[in-house]
């Protein structure tokens, strides 16, 4: 497990993909963005505003914004920050500088963890919206996964389920009584399928690649949750 509070501008990831951390001054704050460049020949499944669904993805961008972010054009904002071509873009108020990273058997995960408002997925109808809590602390868990094998559409959907289950397990073990936050996002990237070529048909936690994804997500999110709980140490 690697935690990268002080990270060089470029980090070589698995599968030849490069991670690049950059910074910009915006809304009176210094904000980080993490760009994961896969290159051509990749596709992804994602819940993100940019590149959501299943489609080609040459890159994944996780861009930090200020707490209380109120722009009404988040898609345009992401596209201003992103490279050209197809990709996946996410926003978060969590500290992107303090992303966590884990690998397991070829599956690689990068996560940013903010837990301003830990949330249960199923809440009583009419309950007060916890997202109206004070905005001085960041929230949102963004998880990006890359595997070196082609996956069927069904396997990609199954992999998203596995990511979510492993995230929840990690949060509970880290002492947060929640399934996540109300604005979490996920991306799972894999090489393009070749007609007639091999592809993984399963992405559940007991499948070969699902198990690897689950372990890597669990490690990255649990480490990120512990770091968020001890965020006062970030300035030291």
mmCIF file of N, CA and C in Angstrom, residues 161-229:
data_model
loop_
_atom_site.group_PDB
_atom_site.id
_atom_site.type_symbol
_atom_site.label_atom_id
_atom_site.label_comp_id
_atom_site.label_asym_id
_atom_site.label_seq_id
_atom_site.Cartn_x
_atom_site.Cartn_y
_atom_site.Cartn_z
ATOM 1 N N UNK A 161 -20.039 -3.011 -8.614
ATOM 2 C CA UNK A 161 -20.643 -3.538 -7.386
ATOM 3 C C UNK A 161 -19.559 -3.957 -6.396
ATOM 4 N N UNK A 162 -18.542 -4.631 -6.897
ATOM 5 C CA UNK A 162 -17.461 -5.096 -6.034
ATOM 6 C C UNK A 162 -16.711 -3.930 -5.416
ATOM 7 N N UNK A 163 -16.438 -2.891 -6.210
ATOM 8 C CA UNK A 163 -15.780 -1.695 -5.684
ATOM 9 C C UNK A 163 -16.594 -1.110 -4.530
ATOM 10 N N UNK A 164 -17.893 -0.999 -4.730
ATOM 11 C CA UNK A 164 -18.759 -0.399 -3.719
ATOM 12 C C UNK A 164 -18.797 -1.241 -2.446
ATOM 13 N N UNK A 165 -18.884 -2.558 -2.605
ATOM 14 C CA UNK A 165 -18.916 -3.441 -1.442
ATOM 15 C C UNK A 165 -17.603 -3.365 -0.671
ATOM 16 N N UNK A 166 -16.466 -3.362 -1.374
ATOM 17 C CA UNK A 166 -15.166 -3.291 -0.710
ATOM 18 C C UNK A 166 -14.973 -1.936 -0.030
ATOM 19 N N UNK A 167 -15.456 -0.876 -0.662
ATOM 20 C CA UNK A 167 -15.399 0.460 -0.046
ATOM 21 C C UNK A 167 -16.154 0.476 1.273
ATOM 22 N N UNK A 168 -17.375 -0.069 1.270
ATOM 23 C CA UNK A 168 -18.191 -0.073 2.483
ATOM 24 C C UNK A 168 -17.529 -0.901 3.582
ATOM 25 N N UNK A 169 -16.983 -2.065 3.222
ATOM 26 C CA UNK A 169 -16.276 -2.890 4.197
ATOM 27 C C UNK A 169 -15.129 -2.100 4.823
ATOM 28 N N UNK A 170 -14.359 -1.398 4.007
ATOM 29 C CA UNK A 170 -13.218 -0.633 4.515
ATOM 30 C C UNK A 170 -13.666 0.476 5.457
ATOM 31 N N UNK A 171 -14.739 1.168 5.101
ATOM 32 C CA UNK A 171 -15.219 2.264 5.938
ATOM 33 C C UNK A 171 -15.684 1.751 7.298
ATOM 34 N N UNK A 172 -16.426 0.655 7.299
ATOM 35 C CA UNK A 172 -16.898 0.095 8.563
ATOM 36 C C UNK A 172 -15.724 -0.359 9.427
ATOM 37 N N UNK A 173 -14.742 -0.991 8.812
ATOM 38 C CA UNK A 173 -13.577 -1.445 9.577
ATOM 39 C C UNK A 173 -12.753 -0.281 10.093
ATOM 40 N N UNK A 174 -12.798 0.853 9.391
ATOM 41 C CA UNK A 174 -12.057 2.037 9.828
ATOM 42 C C UNK A 174 -12.816 2.842 10.882
ATOM 43 N N UNK A 175 -14.028 2.395 11.239
ATOM 44 C CA UNK A 175 -14.771 3.048 12.301
ATOM 45 C C UNK A 175 -15.791 4.067 11.857
ATOM 46 N N UNK A 176 -16.124 4.091 10.563
ATOM 47 C CA UNK A 176 -17.124 5.022 10.060
ATOM 48 C C UNK A 176 -18.423 4.263 9.794
ATOM 49 N N UNK A 177 -19.481 4.532 10.559
ATOM 50 C CA UNK A 177 -20.748 3.819 10.383
ATOM 51 C C UNK A 177 -21.520 4.352 9.187
ATOM 52 N N UNK A 178 -21.131 3.903 7.997
ATOM 53 C CA UNK A 178 -21.739 4.427 6.772
ATOM 54 C C UNK A 178 -21.448 3.489 5.617
ATOM 55 N N UNK A 179 -22.133 3.729 4.495
ATOM 56 C CA UNK A 179 -21.818 3.030 3.254
ATOM 57 C C UNK A 179 -20.984 3.887 2.322
ATOM 58 N N UNK A 180 -20.779 5.137 2.674
ATOM 59 C CA UNK A 180 -20.025 6.071 1.860
ATOM 60 C C UNK A 180 -20.535 7.471 2.080
ATOM 61 N N UNK A 181 -20.480 8.313 1.048
ATOM 62 C CA UNK A 181 -21.115 9.623 1.090
ATOM 63 C C UNK A 181 -22.106 9.691 -0.069
ATOM 64 N N UNK A 182 -22.927 10.722 -0.061
ATOM 65 C CA UNK A 182 -23.980 10.819 -1.074
ATOM 66 C C UNK A 182 -23.458 11.223 -2.445
ATOM 67 N N UNK A 183 -22.178 11.566 -2.546
ATOM 68 C CA UNK A 183 -21.650 12.051 -3.827
ATOM 69 C C UNK A 183 -20.455 11.248 -4.314
ATOM 70 N N UNK A 184 -20.289 10.020 -3.832
ATOM 71 C CA UNK A 184 -19.160 9.190 -4.256
ATOM 72 C C UNK A 184 -19.227 8.888 -5.755
ATOM 73 N N UNK A 185 -18.056 8.727 -6.354
ATOM 74 C CA UNK A 185 -17.979 8.374 -7.774
ATOM 75 C C UNK A 185 -16.986 7.238 -7.962
ATOM 76 N N UNK A 186 -17.168 6.484 -9.041
ATOM 77 C CA UNK A 186 -16.317 5.324 -9.302
ATOM 78 C C UNK A 186 -16.015 5.232 -10.789
ATOM 79 N N UNK A 187 -14.848 4.688 -11.093
ATOM 80 C CA UNK A 187 -14.445 4.427 -12.480
ATOM 81 C C UNK A 187 -13.637 3.138 -12.497
ATOM 82 N N UNK A 188 -13.975 2.230 -13.412
ATOM 83 C CA UNK A 188 -13.200 1.013 -13.624
ATOM 84 C C UNK A 188 -12.779 0.991 -15.085
ATOM 85 N N UNK A 189 -11.473 0.974 -15.330
ATOM 86 C CA UNK A 189 -10.933 1.020 -16.687
ATOM 87 C C UNK A 189 -10.266 -0.304 -17.030
ATOM 88 N N UNK A 190 -10.385 -0.691 -18.299
ATOM 89 C CA UNK A 190 -9.819 -1.947 -18.780
ATOM 90 C C UNK A 190 -9.482 -1.792 -20.259
ATOM 91 N N UNK A 191 -8.583 -2.609 -20.786
ATOM 92 C CA UNK A 191 -8.292 -2.554 -22.217
ATOM 93 C C UNK A 191 -9.534 -2.867 -23.048
ATOM 94 N N UNK A 192 -9.559 -2.337 -24.254
ATOM 95 C CA UNK A 192 -10.662 -2.617 -25.174
ATOM 96 C C UNK A 192 -10.781 -4.117 -25.429
ATOM 97 N N UNK A 193 -12.005 -4.547 -25.666
ATOM 98 C CA UNK A 193 -12.227 -5.932 -26.080
ATOM 99 C C UNK A 193 -11.827 -6.107 -27.541
ATOM 100 N N UNK A 194 -11.260 -7.243 -27.861
ATOM 101 C CA UNK A 194 -10.926 -7.594 -29.240
ATOM 102 C C UNK A 194 -11.938 -8.630 -29.707
ATOM 103 N N UNK A 195 -12.618 -8.394 -30.839
ATOM 104 C CA UNK A 195 -13.617 -9.363 -31.300
ATOM 105 C C UNK A 195 -13.028 -10.771 -31.364
ATOM 106 N N UNK A 196 -13.670 -11.684 -30.693
ATOM 107 C CA UNK A 196 -13.194 -13.052 -30.669
ATOM 108 C C UNK A 196 -12.077 -13.309 -29.685
ATOM 109 N N UNK A 197 -11.576 -12.248 -29.041
ATOM 110 C CA UNK A 197 -10.476 -12.407 -28.105
ATOM 111 C C UNK A 197 -10.967 -12.704 -26.702
ATOM 112 N N UNK A 198 -10.049 -13.009 -25.806
ATOM 113 C CA UNK A 198 -10.452 -13.344 -24.435
ATOM 114 C C UNK A 198 -10.945 -12.113 -23.688
ATOM 115 N N UNK A 199 -11.914 -12.320 -22.813
ATOM 116 C CA UNK A 199 -12.375 -11.257 -21.936
ATOM 117 C C UNK A 199 -12.904 -11.885 -20.652
ATOM 118 N N UNK A 200 -12.789 -11.152 -19.576
ATOM 119 C CA UNK A 200 -13.316 -11.626 -18.303
ATOM 120 C C UNK A 200 -14.832 -11.495 -18.320
ATOM 121 N N UNK A 201 -15.515 -12.539 -17.872
ATOM 122 C CA UNK A 201 -16.973 -12.541 -17.864
ATOM 123 C C UNK A 201 -17.552 -12.183 -16.506
ATOM 124 N N UNK A 202 -16.693 -12.169 -15.472
ATOM 125 C CA UNK A 202 -17.172 -11.940 -14.111
ATOM 126 C C UNK A 202 -16.325 -10.869 -13.433
ATOM 127 N N UNK A 203 -16.959 -10.084 -12.565
ATOM 128 C CA UNK A 203 -16.231 -9.079 -11.792
ATOM 129 C C UNK A 203 -16.605 -9.093 -10.328
ATOM 130 N N UNK A 204 -17.275 -10.159 -9.888
ATOM 131 C CA UNK A 204 -17.681 -10.267 -8.492
ATOM 132 C C UNK A 204 -16.502 -10.547 -7.577
ATOM 133 N N UNK A 205 -16.699 -10.422 -6.267
ATOM 134 C CA UNK A 205 -15.578 -10.512 -5.330
ATOM 135 C C UNK A 205 -14.931 -11.882 -5.229
ATOM 136 N N UNK A 206 -15.546 -12.931 -5.749
ATOM 137 C CA UNK A 206 -14.907 -14.248 -5.736
ATOM 138 C C UNK A 206 -14.363 -14.634 -7.108
ATOM 139 N N UNK A 207 -14.521 -13.773 -8.098
ATOM 140 C CA UNK A 207 -13.874 -14.010 -9.392
ATOM 141 C C UNK A 207 -12.406 -13.599 -9.278
ATOM 142 N N UNK A 208 -11.592 -14.033 -10.236
ATOM 143 C CA UNK A 208 -10.153 -13.746 -10.156
ATOM 144 C C UNK A 208 -9.888 -12.252 -10.079
ATOM 145 N N UNK A 209 -10.415 -11.479 -11.040
ATOM 146 C CA UNK A 209 -10.105 -10.049 -11.076
ATOM 147 C C UNK A 209 -10.965 -9.253 -10.119
ATOM 148 N N UNK A 210 -12.186 -9.720 -9.862
ATOM 149 C CA UNK A 210 -13.002 -9.049 -8.868
ATOM 150 C C UNK A 210 -12.372 -9.121 -7.486
ATOM 151 N N UNK A 211 -11.807 -10.274 -7.149
ATOM 152 C CA UNK A 211 -11.146 -10.422 -5.849
ATOM 153 C C UNK A 211 -9.954 -9.481 -5.737
ATOM 154 N N UNK A 212 -9.192 -9.343 -6.809
ATOM 155 C CA UNK A 212 -8.042 -8.444 -6.784
ATOM 156 C C UNK A 212 -8.490 -6.995 -6.652
ATOM 157 N N UNK A 213 -9.542 -6.634 -7.401
ATOM 158 C CA UNK A 213 -10.096 -5.282 -7.293
ATOM 159 C C UNK A 213 -10.574 -5.025 -5.864
ATOM 160 N N UNK A 214 -11.286 -5.985 -5.290
ATOM 161 C CA UNK A 214 -11.826 -5.807 -3.945
ATOM 162 C C UNK A 214 -10.712 -5.572 -2.926
ATOM 163 N N UNK A 215 -9.660 -6.367 -3.002
ATOM 164 C CA UNK A 215 -8.572 -6.205 -2.028
ATOM 165 C C UNK A 215 -7.870 -4.861 -2.190
ATOM 166 N N UNK A 216 -7.654 -4.454 -3.437
ATOM 167 C CA UNK A 216 -6.974 -3.176 -3.655
ATOM 168 C C UNK A 216 -7.845 -2.003 -3.213
ATOM 169 N N UNK A 217 -9.141 -2.044 -3.536
ATOM 170 C CA UNK A 217 -10.048 -0.975 -3.104
ATOM 171 C C UNK A 217 -10.112 -0.927 -1.582
ATOM 172 N N UNK A 218 -10.244 -2.079 -0.968
ATOM 173 C CA UNK A 218 -10.310 -2.149 0.493
ATOM 174 C C UNK A 218 -9.076 -1.497 1.116
ATOM 175 N N UNK A 219 -7.909 -1.812 0.605
ATOM 176 C CA UNK A 219 -6.673 -1.253 1.143
ATOM 177 C C UNK A 219 -6.625 0.258 0.962
ATOM 178 N N UNK A 220 -6.912 0.741 -0.258
ATOM 179 C CA UNK A 220 -6.808 2.169 -0.536
ATOM 180 C C UNK A 220 -7.831 2.974 0.261
ATOM 181 N N UNK A 221 -9.071 2.502 0.321
ATOM 182 C CA UNK A 221 -10.114 3.255 1.026
ATOM 183 C C UNK A 221 -9.896 3.208 2.535
ATOM 184 N N UNK A 222 -9.528 2.060 3.070
ATOM 185 C CA UNK A 222 -9.288 1.995 4.511
ATOM 186 C C UNK A 222 -8.139 2.914 4.901
ATOM 187 N N UNK A 223 -7.066 2.904 4.127
ATOM 188 C CA UNK A 223 -5.946 3.793 4.424
ATOM 189 C C UNK A 223 -6.379 5.255 4.299
ATOM 190 N N UNK A 224 -7.163 5.559 3.253
ATOM 191 C CA UNK A 224 -7.640 6.923 3.083
ATOM 192 C C UNK A 224 -8.554 7.372 4.208
ATOM 193 N N UNK A 225 -9.406 6.463 4.704
ATOM 194 C CA UNK A 225 -10.295 6.798 5.816
ATOM 195 C C UNK A 225 -9.497 7.079 7.086
ATOM 196 N N UNK A 226 -8.476 6.275 7.347
ATOM 197 C CA UNK A 226 -7.639 6.518 8.516
ATOM 198 C C UNK A 226 -6.898 7.856 8.387
ATOM 199 N N UNK A 227 -6.420 8.134 7.191
ATOM 200 C CA UNK A 227 -5.712 9.408 6.988
ATOM 201 C C UNK A 227 -6.666 10.579 7.139
ATOM 202 N N UNK A 228 -7.891 10.448 6.653
ATOM 203 C CA UNK A 228 -8.858 11.533 6.798
ATOM 204 C C UNK A 228 -9.190 11.751 8.273
ATOM 205 N N UNK A 229 -9.321 10.666 9.028
ATOM 206 C CA UNK A 229 -9.619 10.791 10.452
ATOM 207 C C UNK A 229 -8.498 11.499 11.194
#
